[in-house]
CSV table of C-alpha atoms and ligand atoms in Angstrom, one decimal:
chain,number,residue,atom,x,y,z
A,1,MET,CA,0.0,0.0,0.0
A,2,GLY,CA,1.2,3.5,-0.8
A,3,PRO,CA,0.8,6.5,1.4
A,4,ASP,CA,-2.5,7.3,-0.4
A,5,GLY,CA,-3.9,3.9,0.7
A,6,LYS,CA,-3.7,2.5,-2.9
A,7,PRO,CA,-1.9,-0.7,-3.7
A,8,GLY,CA,1.5,-0.5,-5.5
A,9,ILE,CA,4.3,1.9,-5.9
A,10,MET,CA,4.1,5.3,-7.4
A,11,LEU,CA,7.5,7.0,-8.1
A,12,SER,CA,8.1,10.7,-8.8
A,13,PRO,CA,10.1,11.9,-11.8
A,14,GLY,CA,13.8,11.0,-11.4
A,15,GLU,CA,13.2,9.0,-8.2
A,16,ARG,CA,15.2,5.8,-8.0
A,17,PHE,CA,13.5,2.5,-7.4
A,18,HIS,CA,14.9,2.2,-3.9
A,19,VAL,CA,12.8,-0.5,-2.2
A,20,ASP,CA,13.2,-2.9,0.7
A,21,LEU,CA,10.9,-5.8,0.0
A,22,VAL,CA,9.8,-7.5,3.2
A,23,ASN,CA,8.4,-10.9,2.5
A,24,GLU,CA,5.4,-11.3,4.8
A,25,ALA,CA,3.7,-13.8,2.5
A,26,GLY,CA,4.5,-16.7,4.9
A,27,THR,CA,6.1,-18.6,2.1
A,28,SER,CA,9.0,-17.8,-0.3
A,29,THR,CA,8.5,-15.5,-3.1
A,30,ILE,CA,10.1,-13.7,-6.1
A,31,MET,CA,8.9,-10.3,-7.2
A,32,HIS,CA,9.3,-9.3,-10.9
A,33,TRP,CA,9.1,-5.6,-12.0
A,34,HIS,CA,7.4,-6.3,-15.3
A,35,GLY,CA,8.8,-4.3,-18.2
A,36,GLN,CA,11.5,-2.5,-16.2
A,37,LEU,CA,15.1,-3.1,-16.9
A,38,PRO,CA,16.9,-3.3,-13.6
A,39,PRO,CA,20.3,-5.0,-13.2
A,40,TRP,CA,19.6,-8.7,-13.7
A,41,LYS,CA,20.0,-9.7,-10.1
A,42,GLN,CA,17.1,-7.4,-9.2
A,43,ASP,CA,14.8,-8.4,-12.1
A,44,GLY,CA,13.0,-11.1,-10.2
A,45,PHE,CA,13.1,-13.7,-12.9
A,46,PRO,CA,12.9,-17.1,-11.2
A,47,TRP,CA,15.7,-19.4,-10.0
A,48,PRO,CA,18.4,-20.2,-11.3
A,49,GLN,CA,18.7,-16.5,-12.3
A,50,THR,CA,17.6,-15.2,-8.9
A,51,PRO,CA,16.9,-17.2,-5.8
A,52,PRO,CA,13.5,-16.9,-4.1
A,53,ILE,CA,13.2,-14.6,-1.0
A,54,PRO,CA,12.5,-16.8,2.0
A,55,ALA,CA,9.5,-16.0,4.2
A,56,GLY,CA,10.4,-13.2,6.6
A,57,ASP,CA,13.4,-12.1,4.7
A,58,THR,CA,14.0,-8.6,3.2
A,59,HIS,CA,15.5,-8.0,-0.2
A,60,SER,CA,16.7,-4.6,-1.3
A,61,TYR,CA,16.4,-3.1,-4.7
A,62,ASP,CA,18.0,0.1,-6.1
A,63,TYR,CA,17.9,1.0,-9.8
A,64,ALA,CA,16.9,3.8,-12.1
A,65,PRO,CA,13.4,3.0,-13.3
A,66,ILE,CA,11.9,3.7,-16.7
A,67,ALA,CA,9.0,6.2,-16.6
A,68,GLY,CA,5.6,4.9,-17.4
A,69,THR,CA,2.9,2.4,-16.5
A,70,TYR,CA,4.4,-0.8,-15.2
A,71,TRP,CA,3.4,-3.5,-12.7
A,72,MET,CA,4.9,-6.0,-10.3
A,73,HIS,CA,3.9,-9.6,-9.9
A,74,SER,CA,5.2,-12.7,-8.1
A,75,HIS,CA,7.3,-15.0,-10.3
A,76,GLN,CA,7.1,-17.8,-7.8
A,77,GLY,CA,5.0,-20.8,-8.5
A,78,LEU,CA,1.3,-19.8,-9.1
A,79,GLN,CA,1.3,-16.8,-6.7
A,80,GLU,CA,0.4,-14.5,-9.6
A,81,GLN,CA,-3.0,-16.2,-9.9
A,82,SER,CA,-3.5,-15.6,-6.2
A,83,LEU,CA,-3.5,-11.8,-7.1
A,84,MET,CA,0.1,-11.2,-5.8
A,85,THR,CA,0.4,-8.2,-8.1
A,86,ALA,CA,0.3,-4.5,-7.9
A,87,PRO,CA,0.8,-1.4,-10.1
A,88,LEU,CA,4.2,0.1,-10.5
A,89,ILE,CA,3.8,3.7,-11.8
A,90,VAL,CA,6.8,5.8,-12.6
A,91,ARG,CA,5.8,9.4,-13.3
A,92,SER,CA,7.7,11.5,-15.8
A,93,ALA,CA,8.3,15.3,-15.7
A,94,GLU,CA,5.9,15.5,-18.6
A,95,ASP,CA,3.1,13.8,-16.5
A,96,MET,CA,3.6,16.4,-13.8
A,97,ARG,CA,3.4,19.3,-16.3
A,98,ALA,CA,0.2,17.8,-18.0
A,99,ASP,CA,-1.5,18.0,-14.6
A,100,ARG,CA,-4.0,15.3,-15.3
A,101,GLN,CA,-5.8,13.2,-12.7
A,102,GLU,CA,-4.2,9.8,-12.7
A,103,VAL,CA,-6.5,6.8,-12.6
A,104,VAL,CA,-5.0,3.3,-12.4
A,105,LEU,CA,-7.2,0.5,-13.5
A,106,MET,CA,-5.8,-3.0,-12.8
A,107,LEU,CA,-7.6,-6.1,-14.0
A,108,HIS,CA,-7.7,-9.6,-12.6
A,109,ASP,CA,-9.3,-12.9,-13.0
A,110,PHE,CA,-10.4,-14.5,-9.8
A,111,SER,CA,-11.5,-18.0,-8.8
A,112,PHE,CA,-12.6,-19.5,-5.5
A,113,ARG,CA,-10.6,-22.6,-6.5
A,114,THR,CA,-6.9,-22.7,-5.7
A,115,PRO,CA,-4.4,-22.0,-8.4
A,116,ASP,CA,-3.3,-25.6,-8.1
A,117,GLU,CA,-6.8,-26.8,-8.8
A,118,LEU,CA,-7.0,-24.5,-11.8
A,119,LEU,CA,-3.7,-25.8,-13.2
A,120,ALA,CA,-4.8,-29.4,-12.7
A,121,GLY,CA,-8.0,-28.6,-14.7
A,122,LEU,CA,-5.8,-27.4,-17.5
A,123,THR,CA,-3.4,-30.3,-17.6
A,124,LYS,CA,-5.9,-33.2,-17.2
A,125,PRO,CA,-7.9,-33.7,-20.4
A,126,ASN,CA,-11.5,-33.6,-19.4
A,127,SER,CA,-14.0,-36.1,-20.6
A,128,SER,CA,-15.9,-34.0,-23.1
A,129,GLN,CA,-12.7,-32.9,-24.8
A,130,SER,CA,-11.5,-36.5,-25.1
A,131,ALA,CA,-14.9,-37.5,-26.6
A,132,MET,CA,-14.6,-34.7,-29.2
A,133,LEU,CA,-11.1,-35.7,-30.0
A,134,LYS,CA,-12.2,-39.3,-30.5
A,135,SER,CA,-15.1,-38.4,-32.7
A,136,GLY,CA,-12.9,-36.1,-34.8
A,137,MET,CA,-10.4,-39.0,-35.3
A,138,ASP,CA,-13.2,-41.4,-36.2
A,139,ASN,CA,-14.4,-39.0,-38.8
A,140,ASN,CA,-11.0,-38.9,-40.3
A,141,MET,CA,-10.7,-42.6,-40.4
A,142,LYS,CA,-14.0,-42.9,-42.2
A,143,MET,CA,-13.0,-40.4,-44.7
A,144,GLY,CA,-9.9,-42.4,-45.3
A,145,SER,CA,-7.6,-39.5,-44.6
A,146,GLY,CA,-4.1,-40.7,-44.1
A,147,SER,CA,-2.1,-37.5,-43.5
A,148,MET,CA,-1.5,-36.3,-40.0
A,149,GLY,CA,-2.3,-32.7,-41.2
A,150,ALA,CA,-5.7,-33.6,-42.5
A,151,MET,CA,-6.4,-35.6,-39.3
A,152,LYS,CA,-5.4,-32.7,-37.2
A,153,SER,CA,-7.6,-30.2,-39.1
A,154,GLY,CA,-10.5,-32.7,-39.1
A,155,THR,CA,-10.2,-33.1,-35.4
A,156,MET,CA,-10.2,-29.3,-34.9
A,157,ASP,CA,-13.3,-28.9,-37.1
A,158,ALA,CA,-15.1,-31.6,-35.1
A,159,MET,CA,-14.1,-29.9,-31.8
A,160,ASN,CA,-15.2,-26.5,-33.1
A,161,MET,CA,-18.5,-27.9,-34.3
A,162,ALA,CA,-19.1,-29.8,-31.1
A,163,SER,CA,-18.5,-26.8,-28.9
A,164,GLY,CA,-20.2,-24.4,-31.3
A,165,MET,CA,-17.3,-22.0,-31.0
A,166,ALA,CA,-14.9,-20.9,-33.7
A,167,MET,CA,-12.0,-20.3,-31.4
A,168,ASP,CA,-10.5,-21.6,-28.2
A,169,LEU,CA,-10.7,-18.8,-25.8
A,170,ASN,CA,-10.7,-18.6,-22.0
A,171,ASP,CA,-9.5,-22.0,-20.8
A,172,ILE,CA,-10.5,-21.3,-17.2
A,173,ASP,CA,-14.0,-20.7,-15.9
A,174,TYR,CA,-13.4,-17.9,-13.5
A,175,ASP,CA,-15.8,-16.9,-10.7
A,176,ALA,CA,-15.2,-13.1,-11.1
A,177,PHE,CA,-13.3,-10.5,-13.0
A,178,LEU,CA,-12.0,-7.7,-10.9
A,179,ALA,CA,-11.2,-4.0,-11.7
A,180,ASN,CA,-9.1,-2.6,-8.8
A,181,ASP,CA,-10.1,-5.7,-6.8
A,182,ARG,CA,-13.9,-5.0,-7.2
A,183,ASN,CA,-16.6,-6.2,-9.6
A,184,LEU,CA,-19.6,-4.3,-11.1
A,185,ALA,CA,-21.9,-5.2,-8.2
A,186,ASP,CA,-19.9,-2.6,-6.2
A,187,PRO,CA,-17.4,-0.9,-8.6
A,188,GLU,CA,-14.9,1.7,-7.7
A,189,VAL,CA,-16.2,5.1,-8.4
A,190,VAL,CA,-13.4,7.6,-9.1
A,191,ARG,CA,-14.6,11.2,-8.5
A,192,THR,CA,-13.0,13.4,-11.1
A,193,GLU,CA,-11.6,16.8,-10.6
A,194,PRO,CA,-13.3,19.8,-12.2
A,195,GLY,CA,-12.7,19.8,-15.9
A,196,GLY,CA,-12.4,16.0,-15.8
A,197,ARG,CA,-8.9,15.6,-17.4
A,198,VAL,CA,-7.8,12.0,-16.7
A,199,ARG,CA,-4.8,9.9,-17.5
A,200,LEU,CA,-6.1,6.3,-17.3
A,201,ARG,CA,-3.4,3.8,-16.7
A,202,LEU,CA,-4.8,0.4,-17.7
A,203,ILE,CA,-2.9,-2.8,-16.5
A,204,ASN,CA,-4.0,-6.3,-17.4
A,205,GLY,CA,-2.8,-8.2,-14.3
A,206,ALA,CA,-5.1,-11.2,-15.1
A,207,SER,CA,-3.4,-14.6,-15.3
A,208,ALA,CA,-5.3,-16.1,-18.2
A,209,THR,CA,-7.8,-13.5,-19.5
A,210,GLN,CA,-7.7,-10.9,-22.2
A,211,PHE,CA,-10.2,-8.0,-22.3
A,212,TRP,CA,-11.7,-5.4,-24.5
A,213,ILE,CA,-11.7,-2.0,-22.8
A,214,ASP,CA,-14.9,-0.1,-23.7
A,215,LEU,CA,-14.8,3.6,-22.9
A,216,GLY,CA,-18.6,3.8,-23.4
A,217,ALA,CA,-19.7,7.3,-24.2
A,218,LEU,CA,-16.1,8.5,-23.9
A,219,THR,CA,-13.4,8.9,-26.5
A,220,GLY,CA,-9.8,8.5,-25.4
A,221,THR,CA,-6.4,9.0,-26.8
A,222,VAL,CA,-3.8,6.2,-26.4
A,223,VAL,CA,-0.5,7.8,-25.6
A,224,ALA,CA,1.6,4.9,-24.3
A,225,VAL,CA,1.8,1.1,-24.6
A,226,ASP,CA,3.6,-1.1,-22.1
A,227,GLY,CA,5.0,2.1,-20.6
A,228,HIS,CA,6.5,3.5,-23.8
A,229,PRO,CA,5.1,6.6,-25.6
A,230,VAL,CA,3.3,6.1,-28.9
A,231,ARG,CA,2.0,8.5,-31.5
A,232,PRO,CA,-1.5,9.5,-30.1
A,233,LEU,CA,-4.4,7.4,-31.4
A,234,ARG,CA,-8.1,8.2,-30.8
A,235,VAL,CA,-10.1,5.2,-29.5
A,236,THR,CA,-13.3,4.1,-27.9
A,237,ARG,CA,-12.6,0.3,-27.7
A,238,LEU,CA,-9.2,-1.2,-27.0
A,239,PRO,CA,-7.9,-4.8,-26.8
A,240,LEU,CA,-5.8,-5.5,-23.7
A,241,ALA,CA,-3.7,-8.6,-23.7
A,242,MET,CA,-2.4,-10.3,-20.6
A,243,ALA,CA,0.3,-8.2,-18.9
A,244,GLN,CA,-0.3,-5.4,-21.3
A,245,ARG,CA,-0.6,-1.7,-20.3
A,246,LEU,CA,-2.2,1.2,-22.1
A,247,ASP,CA,-2.2,4.8,-21.1
A,248,VAL,CA,-5.3,6.7,-22.3
A,249,LEU,CA,-6.0,10.4,-22.0
A,250,ILE,CA,-9.6,11.1,-21.5
A,251,ASP,CA,-11.4,14.5,-21.2
A,252,LEU,CA,-14.8,14.0,-19.7
A,253,PRO,CA,-17.4,15.8,-21.8
A,254,GLY,CA,-19.6,16.8,-19.0
A,255,ASN,CA,-20.4,16.5,-15.3
A,256,GLY,CA,-22.0,13.1,-15.5
A,257,SER,CA,-20.8,9.6,-14.6
A,258,TYR,CA,-19.0,7.4,-17.2
A,259,PRO,CA,-18.4,3.7,-16.8
A,260,ILE,CA,-15.1,2.2,-18.1
A,261,PHE,CA,-15.8,-1.4,-18.9
A,262,ALA,CA,-13.4,-4.3,-19.4
A,263,GLN,CA,-15.2,-7.1,-21.2
A,264,VAL,CA,-13.7,-10.6,-21.3
A,265,GLU,CA,-12.9,-11.7,-24.9
A,266,GLY,CA,-15.4,-14.3,-26.2
A,267,LYS,CA,-17.9,-13.5,-23.4
A,268,ARG,CA,-20.5,-11.1,-22.3
A,269,THR,CA,-19.0,-10.9,-18.8
A,270,ARG,CA,-17.5,-7.6,-17.9
A,271,THR,CA,-16.0,-5.6,-15.0
A,272,GLY,CA,-15.0,-2.0,-14.7
A,273,ILE,CA,-14.9,1.2,-12.8
A,274,VAL,CA,-16.8,4.5,-13.0
A,275,LEU,CA,-15.4,8.0,-13.6
A,276,ALA,CA,-17.9,10.4,-12.1
A,277,ALA,CA,-17.9,14.2,-11.6
A,278,SER,CA,-18.4,15.1,-7.9
A,279,GLY,CA,-22.0,14.9,-7.0
A,280,ALA,CA,-23.0,13.0,-10.2
A,281,PRO,CA,-25.3,10.1,-9.5
A,282,VAL,CA,-24.0,6.7,-10.4
A,283,SER,CA,-26.4,4.1,-11.7
A,284,ARG,CA,-26.2,0.4,-11.3
A,285,LEU,CA,-24.2,-1.3,-14.1
A,286,GLY,CA,-25.0,-4.7,-15.5
A,287,ALA,CA,-22.3,-7.3,-15.3
A,288,GLU,CA,-23.1,-8.6,-18.8
A,289,ALA,CA,-22.8,-6.7,-22.1
A,290,ALA,CA,-25.4,-7.1,-24.8
A,291,GLU,CA,-23.1,-9.3,-27.0
A,292,ASN,CA,-20.1,-11.5,-26.7
A,293,ALA,CA,-16.8,-9.7,-27.2
A,294,PRO,CA,-14.8,-10.8,-30.1
A,295,PRO,CA,-11.4,-12.4,-29.6
A,296,VAL,CA,-8.7,-9.8,-28.7
A,297,ASP,CA,-6.8,-9.1,-32.0
A,298,LEU,CA,-4.1,-6.9,-33.4
A,299,SER,CA,-6.3,-4.1,-34.6
A,300,LEU,CA,-4.7,-1.7,-32.1
A,301,GLU,CA,-1.1,-3.0,-32.5
A,302,ARG,CA,-1.2,-2.6,-36.2
A,303,ARG,CA,-1.8,1.1,-35.8
A,304,LEU,CA,0.9,1.7,-33.2
A,305,GLU,CA,3.9,3.8,-33.9
A,306,ALA,CA,6.6,4.6,-31.3
A,307,ALA,CA,6.8,8.2,-30.4
A,308,ALA,CA,10.6,8.0,-30.5
A,309,PRO,CA,12.4,5.7,-32.9
A,310,LEU,CA,13.3,2.3,-31.3
A,311,ALA,CA,16.9,1.3,-31.1
A,312,PRO,CA,17.6,-1.3,-33.9
A,313,ALA,CA,17.5,-4.8,-32.5
A,314,ARG,CA,20.9,-5.5,-33.9
A,315,ALA,CA,22.5,-2.7,-31.9
A,316,ARG,CA,20.8,-4.1,-28.8
A,317,ARG,CA,22.1,-7.6,-29.6
A,318,ASP,CA,25.6,-6.4,-30.1
A,319,ALA,CA,25.7,-4.4,-26.9
A,320,PRO,CA,28.2,-5.7,-24.4
A,321,CYS,CA,26.5,-7.4,-21.4
A,322,ASP,CA,26.6,-10.5,-19.3
A,323,PRO,CA,25.2,-13.3,-21.5
A,324,SER,CA,24.4,-15.6,-18.6
A,325,PRO,CA,21.0,-14.0,-17.9
A,326,ALA,CA,20.6,-12.7,-21.5
A,327,PRO,CA,21.7,-15.2,-24.1
A,328,TRP,CA,20.9,-12.8,-26.9
A,329,CYS,CA,23.7,-10.4,-26.1
A,330,ARG,CA,27.5,-10.8,-26.7
A,331,MET,CA,30.4,-10.5,-24.3
A,332,PRO,CA,32.8,-7.8,-25.4
A,333,GLY,CA,35.5,-9.1,-27.8
A,334,ARG,CA,33.6,-12.2,-28.8
B,401,LIG,CU1,5.6,-10.3,-16.0
């Protein structure tokens, strides 16, 4: 929890990531600063790169962070599915000058079953899938198809027909989808400042769910993706893949209340928060959209352009570094 009572870490422009992590989880953990580039011993990638932090121990970090919308999550076992995640926001000097109200929206998928049960459900073939697989194979036999490729596609067709779905989305049947740890039965209502100028920092912290962000009556401008500035794009609906972050500038058009929905791909289920001018009444929001959301696609990615040119991959590959944690780079002189 930060000093404002909100989860996560918020750093000021130029501030170092100088953190003592006290492991009070009661079990060992590893924390990863997703998207940041600290010295590799502080990166929180699992053993053998970095050993886990035993219960009760403190681990210290000190590095110069990259400005933008980032997040932290456990990289130990299945702790991430147990919501061991939080926002990591590094403000830039430009953020301060822009003087926009910052609203962080972190998404999660939640189950009352343990992460181990969820994993077991994914790794054991269930009876209906086995039956479909069998009927697909039988069809291929009858058609006399000898090639493995044809058999595979026949099997897929049979599975798709049997399930009535064109695609395989959402392998886990979650009990709830959370926006800042709440669902639409009792969503977070963010009261906006006069003028309603918001920087919405979207973070998909879900373990196995992709969302469509629906700004409803609002139009936003995407200005950063995964922490890095992009050429501004006007949007009303945005795909948000797992672990992805999007920064969206929104100017509220009036003094009303405006829901920001996150709808699960392939489903009607949604979660969200509400941006509301002070005093504006907030009506109850349905937890289901009128129609299933399409699969998350590359419609946004295709339009993205970095605000500053990216360093060529080759220059990065040739940069001297320690190849033990980063096999893509070269030792000097080699
Ligand atoms: Cu990560």
